[in-house]
XYZ file of N, CA and C in Angstrom:
837
model
N -35.419 -70.357 -143.645
C -34.075 -70.525 -144.064
C -33.499 -71.746 -143.462
N -32.775 -72.523 -144.206
C -32.062 -73.799 -143.705
C -30.709 -73.578 -143.715
N -29.951 -73.946 -142.898
C -28.577 -74.092 -142.886
C -27.999 -75.559 -143.038
N -27.521 -76.075 -144.016
C -27.227 -77.276 -144.365
C -25.503 -77.451 -144.445
N -25.015 -78.427 -143.812
C -23.554 -78.528 -143.905
C -23.141 -80.078 -144.468
N -22.352 -79.937 -145.215
C -21.672 -81.032 -145.884
C -20.245 -81.179 -145.507
N -19.815 -82.461 -145.001
C -18.508 -82.449 -144.618
C -18.102 -84.097 -144.662
N -16.852 -84.315 -144.851
C -16.187 -85.635 -144.808
C -15.458 -86.005 -143.665
N -15.277 -87.378 -143.390
C -14.607 -87.822 -142.354
C -12.939 -87.947 -142.767
N -12.799 -88.395 -143.953
C -11.518 -88.719 -144.481
C -11.496 -88.673 -145.876
N -10.395 -88.515 -146.800
C -10.292 -88.776 -148.190
C -10.886 -87.610 -148.872
N -11.282 -87.885 -150.163
C -12.070 -86.856 -150.892
C -13.174 -87.584 -151.553
N -14.301 -87.672 -150.974
C -15.473 -88.287 -151.536
C -16.345 -87.416 -152.319
N -15.971 -86.237 -152.445
C -16.778 -85.269 -153.464
C -17.442 -84.159 -152.616
N -16.971 -83.880 -151.465
C -18.007 -82.804 -150.772
C -18.099 -81.631 -151.487
N -17.083 -81.039 -152.047
C -17.150 -79.725 -152.908
C -18.099 -79.762 -154.055
N -17.893 -80.845 -154.696
C -18.557 -81.058 -156.095
C -20.123 -81.217 -155.792
N -20.363 -81.921 -154.674
C -21.633 -82.314 -154.319
C -22.433 -81.104 -153.805
N -21.680 -80.254 -152.699
C -22.166 -79.084 -152.478
C -22.533 -78.106 -153.465
N -21.602 -77.874 -154.371
C -21.886 -76.967 -155.593
C -22.915 -77.441 -156.486
N -23.141 -78.933 -156.744
C -24.263 -79.488 -157.373
C -25.543 -79.295 -156.796
N -25.631 -79.475 -155.517
C -26.830 -79.221 -154.763
C -27.332 -77.730 -154.730
N -26.318 -76.744 -154.578
C -26.687 -75.467 -154.766
C -27.321 -74.943 -156.015
N -26.519 -75.472 -157.090
C -27.084 -75.055 -158.436
C -28.415 -75.850 -158.953
N -28.720 -76.962 -158.175
C -30.048 -77.584 -158.341
C -30.930 -77.465 -157.237
N -30.700 -76.389 -156.398
C -31.607 -76.212 -155.228
C -33.085 -75.760 -155.706
N -34.098 -75.974 -154.938
C -35.401 -75.423 -155.319
C -35.718 -74.132 -155.031
N -34.913 -73.292 -154.396
C -35.062 -72.022 -154.048
C -33.787 -71.198 -154.025
N -33.673 -69.967 -153.750
C -32.370 -69.301 -153.741
C -31.443 -69.911 -152.563
N -30.167 -70.020 -153.038
C -29.248 -70.665 -152.229
C -27.873 -69.989 -152.151
N -27.264 -70.084 -151.101
C -25.722 -69.485 -150.969
C -24.930 -70.663 -150.512
N -23.847 -70.912 -151.360
C -23.000 -71.804 -151.283
C -21.836 -71.114 -150.337
N -21.583 -71.646 -149.219
C -20.404 -71.075 -148.339
C -19.083 -72.025 -148.363
N -17.985 -71.678 -148.998
C -16.815 -72.456 -148.879
C -16.043 -72.269 -147.591
N -16.318 -73.243 -146.636
C -15.582 -73.160 -145.271
C -14.765 -74.348 -145.179
N -14.138 -74.825 -146.177
C -13.207 -75.755 -146.344
C -11.865 -75.381 -145.934
N -11.282 -75.782 -144.641
C -10.167 -75.281 -144.092
C -8.809 -75.632 -144.726
N -8.811 -76.400 -145.895
C -7.670 -76.640 -146.691
C -7.498 -75.580 -147.650
N -8.186 -74.695 -147.699
C -8.167 -73.650 -148.919
C -7.929 -74.280 -150.180
N -8.669 -75.190 -150.662
C -8.297 -75.957 -151.817
C -9.715 -75.817 -152.888
N -10.461 -74.802 -152.643
C -11.620 -74.497 -153.381
C -11.426 -74.733 -154.852
N -12.246 -75.514 -155.421
C -12.149 -75.756 -157.026
C -13.093 -74.770 -157.837
N -13.861 -73.956 -156.915
C -14.898 -73.274 -157.855
C -14.146 -72.088 -158.819
N -13.286 -71.441 -158.341
C -12.650 -70.489 -159.209
C -11.996 -71.116 -160.437
N -11.028 -72.065 -159.902
C -10.351 -72.677 -160.941
C -11.088 -73.799 -161.735
N -12.036 -74.330 -161.027
C -12.791 -75.296 -161.683
C -14.075 -74.911 -162.355
N -15.151 -74.704 -161.741
C -16.394 -74.197 -162.149
C -16.347 -72.942 -163.030
N -15.526 -71.989 -162.419
C -15.379 -70.700 -163.113
C -14.323 -70.858 -164.262
N -13.547 -71.857 -164.134
C -12.320 -72.148 -165.067
C -11.447 -70.816 -165.416
N -11.252 -70.119 -164.047
C -10.333 -69.176 -164.125
C -10.912 -67.863 -164.714
N -12.090 -67.508 -165.028
C -12.555 -66.407 -165.628
C -13.155 -65.489 -164.804
N -13.210 -65.816 -163.483
C -13.923 -65.085 -162.461
C -12.935 -64.326 -161.615
N -12.912 -63.130 -161.233
C -11.798 -62.341 -160.403
C -12.281 -62.833 -158.959
N -11.385 -63.581 -158.151
C -11.722 -63.908 -156.923
C -11.939 -62.724 -155.919
N -12.910 -62.877 -154.987
C -12.989 -61.871 -153.973
C -12.203 -62.369 -152.788
N -12.309 -61.422 -151.729
C -11.444 -61.869 -150.527
C -12.202 -62.799 -149.670
N -13.537 -62.973 -149.837
C -14.466 -64.085 -149.290
C -14.371 -63.818 -147.647
N -14.040 -65.059 -147.160
C -14.136 -65.124 -145.686
C -12.981 -64.352 -145.063
N -11.842 -64.173 -145.772
C -10.770 -63.448 -145.187
C -11.256 -62.045 -144.710
N -11.846 -61.549 -145.937
C -12.514 -60.056 -145.767
C -13.499 -59.981 -144.808
N -14.306 -61.000 -144.565
C -15.352 -60.961 -143.552
C -14.576 -61.047 -142.277
N -13.612 -61.682 -142.135
C -12.892 -61.707 -140.780
C -12.276 -60.267 -140.447
N -11.790 -59.796 -141.349
C -11.520 -58.300 -141.080
C -12.531 -57.426 -140.898
N -13.739 -57.409 -141.599
C -14.867 -56.744 -141.249
C -15.467 -57.080 -139.913
N -15.135 -58.237 -139.401
C -15.718 -58.466 -138.080
C -15.009 -57.651 -137.070
N -13.590 -57.454 -137.221
C -12.957 -56.612 -136.369
C -13.305 -54.999 -136.359
N -13.910 -54.670 -137.558
C -14.360 -53.265 -137.785
C -15.720 -53.126 -137.486
N -16.357 -54.200 -137.171
C -17.876 -54.146 -136.644
C -18.811 -53.885 -137.869
N -18.437 -54.581 -139.097
C -19.153 -54.026 -140.297
C -19.584 -55.470 -141.014
N -19.555 -56.531 -140.224
C -19.698 -58.016 -140.835
C -21.028 -57.875 -141.605
N -22.048 -57.382 -141.213
C -23.548 -57.691 -141.785
C -23.241 -56.693 -143.204
N -22.613 -55.702 -143.265
C -22.661 -55.037 -144.465
C -21.782 -55.594 -145.691
N -20.653 -56.162 -145.004
C -19.628 -56.916 -145.930
C -20.103 -58.170 -146.543
N -20.931 -58.977 -145.933
C -21.444 -60.065 -146.336
C -21.997 -60.114 -147.801
N -22.826 -59.195 -148.256
C -23.381 -59.198 -149.552
C -22.278 -58.748 -150.462
N -21.356 -57.985 -150.180
C -20.139 -57.552 -151.114
C -19.420 -58.727 -151.488
N -19.154 -59.785 -150.667
C -18.397 -60.939 -150.848
C -18.824 -62.020 -151.509
N -20.151 -62.069 -151.918
C -20.934 -63.173 -152.554
C -20.896 -62.922 -154.013
N -20.742 -63.975 -154.710
C -20.767 -64.019 -156.252
C -21.900 -64.788 -156.841
N -22.605 -64.333 -157.800
C -23.488 -65.178 -158.592
C -22.873 -66.303 -159.155
N -23.441 -67.555 -159.008
C -22.808 -68.735 -159.668
C -23.341 -68.866 -161.015
N -24.636 -68.745 -161.275
C -25.399 -68.991 -162.548
C -26.306 -67.846 -162.676
N -25.651 -66.817 -163.763
C -26.479 -65.662 -164.114
C -27.766 -66.074 -165.011
N -27.757 -67.304 -165.420
C -28.988 -67.588 -166.422
C -29.936 -68.160 -165.504
N -29.923 -68.715 -164.219
C -30.871 -69.091 -163.309
C -32.008 -68.157 -163.089
N -33.356 -68.656 -162.923
C -34.329 -67.724 -162.518
C -34.150 -67.262 -161.084
N -34.706 -66.063 -160.809
C -34.555 -65.401 -159.651
C -34.978 -66.249 -158.326
N -36.071 -67.101 -158.641
C -36.491 -67.928 -157.617
C -35.663 -69.090 -157.290
N -34.523 -69.210 -158.170
C -33.628 -70.455 -157.995
C -32.136 -69.943 -158.069
N -31.981 -68.698 -157.643
C -30.610 -67.974 -157.828
C -29.739 -68.691 -156.883
N -28.387 -68.952 -157.375
C -27.436 -69.551 -156.705
C -26.137 -68.651 -156.445
N -25.750 -68.606 -155.185
C -24.665 -67.402 -155.008
C -23.571 -68.206 -154.286
N -22.458 -67.682 -154.247
C -21.164 -68.267 -153.802
C -20.360 -67.271 -152.818
N -20.014 -67.695 -151.549
C -19.110 -66.906 -150.575
C -17.797 -67.811 -150.727
N -16.654 -67.061 -151.321
C -15.493 -67.934 -151.331
C -14.785 -68.171 -150.026
N -14.004 -69.041 -149.756
C -13.249 -69.396 -148.797
C -11.923 -68.792 -148.838
N -11.075 -69.470 -147.912
C -9.556 -69.110 -147.964
C -8.836 -69.555 -149.062
N -7.701 -69.004 -149.278
C -6.914 -69.547 -150.375
C -5.681 -70.352 -150.018
N -5.361 -70.551 -148.769
C -4.327 -71.154 -148.343
C -4.654 -71.837 -146.876
N -4.230 -72.998 -146.717
C -4.597 -73.676 -145.396
C -4.183 -72.881 -144.178
N -2.932 -72.175 -144.246
C -2.489 -71.462 -143.198
C -3.370 -70.188 -142.646
N -4.318 -69.887 -143.523
C -5.295 -68.838 -143.187
C -6.468 -69.352 -142.177
N -6.589 -70.742 -142.249
C -7.866 -71.336 -141.483
C -7.694 -70.897 -140.039
N -6.728 -70.831 -139.096
C -7.107 -70.399 -137.741
C -7.419 -69.119 -137.681
N -7.406 -68.052 -138.661
C -7.795 -66.633 -138.388
C -9.192 -66.810 -138.604
N -9.931 -67.796 -138.998
C -11.291 -67.826 -139.091
C -12.151 -68.145 -137.857
N -11.425 -68.583 -136.898
C -12.115 -69.260 -135.610
C -12.930 -68.240 -135.086
N -12.515 -66.835 -134.889
C -13.435 -65.905 -134.254
C -14.568 -65.543 -135.184
N -14.457 -65.909 -136.509
C -15.679 -65.590 -137.408
C -16.765 -66.350 -137.361
N -16.696 -67.716 -137.019
C -17.714 -68.601 -137.332
C -18.838 -68.451 -136.508
N -18.934 -68.030 -135.301
C -20.224 -67.729 -134.526
C -20.888 -66.640 -134.962
N -20.236 -65.423 -135.175
C -20.972 -64.215 -135.728
C -21.483 -64.531 -137.236
N -20.650 -65.162 -138.043
C -20.963 -65.485 -139.364
C -22.307 -66.323 -139.476
N -22.395 -67.204 -138.493
C -23.560 -68.219 -138.331
C -24.762 -67.393 -138.137
N -24.775 -66.241 -137.298
C -25.932 -65.291 -137.023
C -26.134 -64.528 -138.350
N -25.206 -64.192 -139.020
C -25.582 -63.495 -140.329
C -26.174 -64.446 -141.338
N -25.771 -65.461 -141.420
C -26.256 -66.379 -142.465
C -27.756 -66.833 -142.077
N -27.915 -66.880 -140.616
C -29.346 -66.942 -140.375
C -30.291 -65.982 -140.808
N -29.694 -64.651 -140.787
C -30.259 -63.589 -141.065
C -30.882 -63.537 -142.494
N -30.250 -64.439 -143.362
C -30.661 -64.421 -144.841
C -32.051 -64.915 -144.897
N -32.611 -65.484 -143.962
C -34.077 -66.051 -143.939
C -34.848 -64.870 -144.469
N -34.657 -63.550 -144.170
C -35.383 -62.398 -144.646
C -35.419 -62.308 -146.215
N -34.374 -62.807 -146.690
C -34.344 -62.918 -148.319
C -34.787 -64.238 -148.884
N -35.339 -65.023 -147.967
C -35.647 -66.311 -148.596
C -34.557 -67.145 -149.030
N -33.339 -67.085 -148.615
C -32.117 -67.819 -148.994
C -31.956 -69.155 -147.899
N -31.626 -70.193 -148.681
C -31.057 -71.345 -147.714
C -29.474 -71.170 -148.053
N -28.868 -72.005 -147.075
C -27.388 -71.855 -147.139
C -26.846 -73.373 -147.086
N -26.045 -73.555 -147.891
C -25.479 -74.759 -148.050
C -23.917 -74.580 -147.742
N -23.179 -75.370 -146.932
C -21.917 -75.144 -146.504
C -20.943 -76.393 -146.872
N -20.007 -75.968 -147.517
C -18.888 -76.917 -147.968
C -17.938 -76.906 -146.716
N -17.815 -77.846 -145.785
C -17.034 -77.675 -144.526
C -15.635 -78.582 -144.670
N -15.633 -79.192 -145.854
C -14.297 -80.070 -146.198
C -14.192 -81.163 -145.318
N -13.047 -81.391 -144.853
C -12.717 -82.485 -144.113
C -12.937 -82.100 -142.661
N -13.430 -82.858 -141.868
C -13.727 -82.600 -140.374
C -12.287 -82.636 -139.704
N -12.222 -81.666 -138.541
C -11.196 -81.883 -137.492
C -9.923 -81.030 -137.778
N -9.855 -80.436 -139.118
C -8.690 -79.659 -139.387
C -8.513 -78.470 -138.577
N -7.361 -77.871 -138.552
C -7.172 -76.528 -137.985
C -8.135 -75.496 -138.592
N -8.951 -74.781 -137.839
C -9.729 -73.821 -138.249
C -10.994 -74.356 -138.930
N -11.419 -75.605 -138.530
C -12.675 -76.156 -139.306
C -13.811 -75.459 -138.647
N -14.992 -75.277 -139.507
C -16.224 -74.569 -138.912
C -17.118 -75.264 -137.987
N -16.652 -75.841 -136.825
C -17.409 -76.477 -136.002
C -18.693 -75.693 -135.307
N -18.803 -74.541 -135.379
C -19.897 -73.666 -134.857
C -20.979 -73.725 -136.003
N -20.583 -73.924 -137.134
C -21.574 -73.881 -138.211
C -22.277 -75.406 -138.198
N -21.531 -76.246 -137.815
C -22.100 -77.697 -137.739
C -22.851 -77.771 -136.715
N -22.554 -77.150 -135.449
C -23.237 -77.273 -134.198
C -24.685 -76.436 -134.397
N -24.620 -75.488 -135.268
C -25.972 -74.631 -135.392
C -26.714 -75.154 -136.745
N -26.258 -76.016 -137.336
C -26.820 -76.578 -138.648
C -28.405 -76.987 -138.392
N -29.087 -76.844 -139.223
C -30.420 -77.540 -139.339
C -30.267 -79.095 -139.771
N -29.177 -79.245 -140.682
C -28.851 -80.555 -141.179
C -27.434 -80.613 -141.552
N -26.670 -81.588 -140.843
C -25.319 -82.000 -141.203
C -25.362 -83.158 -141.877
N -24.635 -83.417 -143.022
C -24.563 -84.445 -143.706
C -22.948 -84.894 -143.824
N -22.806 -86.155 -143.423
C -21.579 -86.756 -143.517
C -21.469 -87.356 -144.880
N -20.569 -86.975 -145.848
C -20.471 -87.416 -147.198
C -19.597 -88.489 -147.300
N -19.828 -89.576 -147.866
C -18.942 -90.705 -147.967
C -19.312 -91.472 -149.398
N -18.246 -91.975 -149.909
C -18.504 -92.931 -150.912
C -18.973 -94.262 -150.613
N -19.321 -95.170 -151.369
C -19.959 -96.447 -151.005
C -19.010 -97.640 -150.875
N -17.594 -97.284 -151.048
C -16.665 -98.631 -150.936
C -16.404 -98.612 -149.627
N -15.832 -99.733 -149.114
C -15.399 -100.236 -147.831
C -14.267 -99.375 -147.282
N -13.226 -98.988 -148.133
C -12.245 -98.023 -147.586
C -12.986 -96.704 -147.211
N -13.877 -96.117 -148.079
C -14.580 -94.953 -147.704
C -15.236 -95.100 -146.355
N -15.989 -96.158 -146.139
C -16.619 -96.387 -144.951
C -15.888 -96.433 -143.684
N -14.727 -97.002 -143.848
C -13.710 -97.166 -142.888
C -13.250 -95.929 -142.333
N -13.010 -94.953 -143.356
C -12.432 -93.669 -143.102
C -13.493 -92.779 -142.420
N -15.048 -93.029 -142.724
C -15.986 -92.254 -142.200
C -16.294 -92.858 -140.744
N -16.043 -93.981 -140.429
C -16.630 -94.555 -139.043
C -16.214 -93.738 -137.931
N -15.025 -93.295 -137.836
C -14.666 -92.619 -136.544
C -15.408 -91.382 -136.374
N -15.421 -90.471 -137.403
C -16.135 -89.308 -137.323
C -17.671 -89.446 -137.173
N -18.177 -90.474 -137.797
C -19.627 -90.857 -137.580
C -19.855 -90.935 -136.075
N -19.138 -91.814 -135.291
C -19.170 -91.952 -133.822
C -19.000 -90.643 -133.119
N -18.151 -89.681 -133.655
C -18.137 -88.296 -132.968
C -19.206 -87.466 -133.108
N -19.691 -87.576 -134.463
C -20.937 -86.716 -134.687
C -22.214 -87.101 -133.884
N -22.142 -88.460 -133.871
C -23.409 -88.844 -133.287
C -23.404 -88.663 -131.698
N -22.293 -88.594 -131.015
C -22.239 -88.196 -129.595
C -22.447 -86.701 -129.552
N -21.925 -85.905 -130.470
C -22.177 -84.421 -130.190
C -23.674 -84.093 -130.566
N -24.362 -84.545 -131.521
C -25.552 -84.329 -131.755
C -26.577 -85.061 -130.759
N -26.179 -86.180 -130.229
C -26.961 -86.615 -129.249
C -27.094 -86.024 -127.882
N -25.842 -85.312 -127.660
C -25.614 -84.624 -126.493
C -26.665 -83.402 -126.426
N -27.186 -82.935 -127.539
C -27.915 -81.720 -127.517
C -29.289 -82.351 -128.041
N -29.608 -83.382 -128.160
C -31.064 -83.918 -128.582
C -31.157 -83.643 -129.998
N -30.150 -83.607 -130.727
C -30.154 -83.321 -132.216
C -29.875 -84.350 -133.213
N -30.118 -85.811 -132.884
C -29.794 -86.727 -133.869
C -30.477 -86.679 -135.109
N -31.663 -85.994 -134.906
C -32.632 -85.877 -136.313
C -31.837 -84.920 -137.380
N -30.869 -84.063 -136.683
C -30.247 -83.126 -137.727
C -28.912 -83.583 -138.198
N -28.828 -84.938 -138.096
C -27.612 -85.709 -138.557
C -27.944 -86.729 -139.712
N -27.157 -86.702 -140.809
C -27.417 -87.753 -141.710
C -26.291 -88.044 -142.635
N -26.452 -88.909 -143.532
C -25.310 -89.357 -144.410
C -25.763 -89.129 -145.817
N -24.752 -88.660 -146.645
C -25.124 -88.480 -148.081
C -24.053 -89.388 -148.770
N -24.606 -90.349 -149.580
C -23.736 -91.202 -150.184
C -23.404 -90.833 -151.753
N -22.132 -90.777 -152.038
C -21.746 -90.734 -153.396
C -21.512 -92.245 -153.936
N -22.543 -92.749 -154.712
C -22.668 -94.109 -155.109
C -21.763 -94.566 -156.354
N -20.814 -95.254 -156.066
C -19.945 -95.772 -157.173
C -20.414 -96.937 -157.805
N -21.532 -97.398 -157.563
C -22.207 -98.596 -158.177
C -21.782 -98.903 -159.718
N -21.968 -97.622 -160.402
C -21.781 -97.598 -161.879
C -20.407 -97.800 -162.351
N -19.366 -97.648 -161.427
C -17.971 -97.748 -161.921
C -17.466 -99.236 -161.818
N -18.345 -99.972 -161.299
C -18.016 -101.584 -161.120
C -18.607 -102.433 -161.987
N -17.758 -103.400 -162.555
C -18.438 -104.333 -163.412
C -19.181 -105.404 -162.671
N -19.966 -106.170 -163.302
C -20.703 -107.276 -162.585
C -19.926 -108.155 -161.749
N -20.199 -108.432 -160.433
C -19.306 -109.283 -159.697
C -20.069 -110.636 -159.406
N -19.566 -111.702 -158.858
C -20.268 -112.686 -158.385
C -21.228 -112.277 -157.326
N -22.093 -112.960 -156.993
C -23.003 -112.973 -155.939
C -22.299 -113.091 -154.580
N -22.419 -112.270 -153.826
C -21.680 -112.320 -152.538
C -20.369 -111.722 -152.524
N -19.868 -111.382 -153.677
C -18.542 -110.725 -153.600
C -18.726 -109.331 -152.949
N -17.795 -108.953 -152.054
C -17.865 -107.794 -151.288
C -17.058 -106.745 -151.896
N -16.539 -106.875 -152.989
C -15.838 -105.755 -153.785
C -16.595 -104.657 -154.197
N -17.876 -105.076 -154.325
C -18.946 -103.987 -155.046
C -19.266 -102.934 -153.888
N -19.645 -101.793 -154.211
C -20.012 -100.685 -153.305
C -21.107 -101.282 -152.422
N -21.142 -100.643 -151.268
C -22.183 -101.203 -150.218
C -23.492 -100.265 -150.514
N -24.522 -100.893 -149.948
C -25.990 -100.372 -150.314
C -26.218 -99.232 -149.178
N -27.269 -98.549 -149.355
C -27.527 -97.396 -148.328
C -27.927 -98.212 -146.990
N -28.545 -99.430 -147.112
C -28.921 -99.915 -145.961
C -27.720 -100.377 -145.135
N -26.629 -101.010 -145.820
C -25.478 -101.368 -145.139
C -24.700 -100.142 -144.651
N -24.665 -99.137 -145.222
C -23.934 -97.930 -144.886
C -24.635 -97.326 -143.692
N -25.909 -97.360 -143.583
C -26.688 -96.658 -142.437
C -26.360 -97.535 -141.129
N -26.285 -98.796 -141.389
C -25.913 -99.741 -140.264
C -24.600 -99.784 -139.674
N -23.755 -99.358 -140.830
C -22.251 -99.444 -140.380
C -21.918 -98.128 -139.478
N -22.569 -96.871 -140.026
C -22.165 -95.632 -139.407
C -23.210 -95.264 -138.327
N -24.311 -96.044 -138.238
C -25.331 -95.712 -137.093
C -25.980 -94.472 -137.415
N -25.929 -93.919 -138.847
C -26.605 -92.559 -139.013
C -27.395 -92.976 -140.201
N -28.575 -92.371 -140.283
C -29.535 -92.697 -141.462
C -28.996 -91.974 -142.830
N -29.168 -92.724 -143.807
C -28.747 -92.243 -145.279
C -29.847 -91.360 -145.696
N -29.709 -89.963 -145.736
C -30.648 -89.111 -146.174
C -30.885 -89.122 -147.678
N -29.731 -89.258 -148.564
C -29.611 -88.955 -149.897
C -28.559 -89.756 -150.590
N -28.569 -90.074 -151.784
C -27.361 -90.507 -152.500
C -27.494 -89.926 -154.037
N -26.235 -89.948 -154.600
C -26.056 -89.567 -155.845
C -25.158 -90.447 -156.631
N -25.551 -90.531 -157.971
C -24.644 -91.574 -158.712
C -23.259 -90.756 -159.045
N -22.166 -91.504 -159.095
C -20.976 -91.073 -159.426
C -20.807 -91.114 -160.875
N -20.866 -89.909 -161.693
C -20.670 -89.841 -163.060
C -19.688 -88.856 -163.316
N -18.262 -89.279 -163.452
C -17.208 -88.315 -163.593
C -17.365 -87.451 -164.644
N -17.953 -87.788 -166.015
C -18.012 -86.883 -167.074
C -19.121 -85.681 -166.837
N -19.932 -86.009 -165.967
C -21.078 -85.090 -165.608
C -20.514 -84.165 -164.414
N -19.962 -84.753 -163.406
C -19.381 -83.941 -162.296
C -18.365 -83.071 -162.668
N -17.540 -83.407 -163.738
C -16.553 -82.395 -164.232
C -16.857 -81.002 -164.661
N -18.155 -81.109 -164.998
C -19.110 -79.855 -165.379
C -18.732 -78.839 -164.070
N -19.137 -79.360 -162.923
C -18.917 -78.673 -161.795
C -17.506 -78.478 -161.248
N -16.744 -79.567 -161.372
C -15.466 -79.445 -160.646
C -14.478 -78.930 -161.251
N -14.598 -79.054 -162.760
C -13.583 -78.545 -163.547
C -14.044 -77.524 -164.667
N -15.303 -77.207 -164.536
C -15.731 -76.360 -165.700
C -15.863 -76.896 -167.037
N -15.967 -78.178 -167.011
C -15.909 -79.005 -168.275
C -17.186 -78.649 -169.234
N -17.157 -78.903 -170.657
C -18.406 -78.705 -171.356
C -19.387 -79.638 -170.970
N -20.622 -79.215 -170.930
C -21.767 -80.222 -170.599
C -21.879 -81.137 -171.730
N -21.929 -82.577 -171.094
C -22.066 -83.632 -172.126
C -23.518 -83.703 -172.569
N -23.660 -84.639 -173.471
C -25.144 -84.824 -174.106
C -26.059 -85.317 -172.933
N -27.059 -84.853 -172.768
C -28.247 -85.233 -171.789
C -27.772 -84.899 -170.548
N -27.025 -83.793 -170.312
C -26.572 -83.443 -169.075
C -27.925 -83.164 -168.022
N -28.722 -82.532 -168.540
C -29.905 -82.146 -167.755
C -30.635 -83.411 -167.063
N -30.698 -84.372 -167.966
C -31.225 -85.678 -167.543
C -30.203 -86.825 -167.018
N -29.061 -86.368 -166.828
C -28.086 -87.302 -166.059
C -28.442 -88.029 -164.869
N -27.923 -88.987 -164.472
C -28.161 -89.610 -163.238
C -27.687 -88.745 -162.039
N -26.524 -88.059 -162.346
C -26.132 -87.299 -161.146
C -27.010 -86.148 -160.877
N -27.501 -85.415 -161.877
C -28.352 -84.241 -161.809
C -29.660 -84.725 -161.071
N -30.137 -85.723 -161.725
C -31.220 -86.440 -161.118
C -31.070 -86.719 -159.621
N -29.855 -86.925 -159.155
C -29.508 -87.463 -157.877
C -29.355 -86.112 -156.973
N -28.890 -85.096 -157.567
C -28.847 -83.804 -156.742
C -30.204 -83.403 -156.543
N -31.114 -83.383 -157.543
C -32.510 -82.906 -157.448
C -33.317 -83.652 -156.361
N -33.111 -85.028 -156.484
C -33.734 -86.026 -155.471
C -33.148 -85.805 -154.088
N -31.871 -85.493 -153.920
C -31.295 -85.172 -152.766
C -31.841 -83.975 -152.187
N -32.062 -82.878 -152.899
C -32.588 -81.662 -152.454
C -33.962 -81.954 -151.818
N -34.699 -82.634 -152.702
C -36.193 -82.949 -152.086
C -36.087 -83.698 -150.890
N -35.214 -84.695 -150.759
C -35.162 -85.615 -149.496
C -34.563 -84.715 -148.271
N -33.550 -83.825 -148.762
C -33.211 -82.760 -147.521
C -34.241 -81.960 -147.054
N -35.048 -81.430 -148.073
C -36.201 -80.549 -147.618
C -37.282 -81.327 -146.821
N -37.435 -82.707 -147.095
C -38.384 -83.461 -146.365
C -37.906 -83.574 -144.972
N -36.677 -83.826 -144.734
C -36.084 -83.998 -143.311
C -36.258 -82.724 -142.719
N -35.903 -81.619 -143.324
C -36.100 -80.308 -142.525
C -37.523 -79.936 -142.236
N -38.321 -80.461 -143.153
C -39.731 -80.316 -142.714
C -40.259 -80.863 -141.543
N -39.762 -82.085 -141.542
C -40.142 -83.075 -140.513
C -39.618 -82.631 -139.157
N -38.286 -82.115 -139.133
C -37.811 -81.665 -138.048
C -38.420 -80.345 -137.392
N -38.725 -79.480 -138.399
C -39.541 -78.252 -137.981
C -40.717 -78.542 -137.422
N -41.391 -79.492 -138.048
C -42.790 -79.682 -137.555
C -42.749 -80.385 -136.161
N -41.744 -81.109 -135.756
C -41.536 -81.870 -134.540
C -41.158 -80.913 -133.398
N -40.546 -79.744 -133.900
C -40.102 -78.591 -132.935
C -41.317 -77.687 -132.709
N -42.297 -77.604 -133.660
C -43.324 -76.625 -133.640
C -44.276 -76.803 -132.317
N -44.479 -75.832 -131.451
C -45.297 -75.876 -130.394
C -46.700 -76.181 -130.618
N -47.384 -77.115 -129.877
C -48.876 -77.570 -130.142
C -49.716 -76.438 -129.615
N -50.819 -76.161 -130.100
C -51.855 -75.131 -129.545
C -52.690 -75.725 -128.502
N -52.492 -76.999 -128.284
C -53.397 -77.498 -127.225
C -54.826 -77.687 -127.669
N -55.125 -77.762 -128.882
C -56.425 -77.691 -129.461
C -57.155 -76.397 -129.551
N -56.454 -75.293 -129.280
C -57.074 -73.998 -129.409
C -56.845 -73.449 -130.697
N -57.659 -72.749 -131.347
C -57.520 -72.090 -132.667
C -56.462 -70.974 -132.548
């Protein structure tokens, strides 16, 4: 099982839509956890377009923690995202809070919930966490610390990079302090398609992955094209446009999933003990 966290340093670069898109295009069973402390999840109002009855989600889990029944409560609070997906690629959703003032009540939950999410390995599930904007009251810092990979999500424009720079520095220090820099990366929501052709050297255009990695001093693990009409299928429950399955955005989600899996595999191999040449 892998625990992957997506978060932003500032603004709204598309963390929630990207996390949902990755979950629905993951290569094995996956659980999406809405840990955004703003309480602004768009899954019920957007992807489900108001047809799915919300569960208590994380708030119910916080209550079950007090009763000592967290392990039993977790399956009851998850919802199936896509009933038509094959079992080997099933996608589930753990709802978050409904209002930002509930976020502080989740602080005691994050550590024990991390243990329960890791226990999902027995069922072959990976976990993708939408952590929203970093540093807000009640943010899921323990999930980030325990993650197999944390991805700082940013758009490719200069204002977006300026907003991500401070948190990039903070995350580098935190992961370096525990020897875990290989568990930190950047996921770029590439805005290139939105811009007309510009004169050579004009710096209005979005920055490349190489420039972004250099600016943030964190490797770019993956990038996805920003196609609003395709993204709205996930963010607003919009009707699928023509050639949805072959769109650049979905190809980006699938390529990102493969790139993430490659990083996770390399990190796992680096941590595996050698047998000293013995069989």
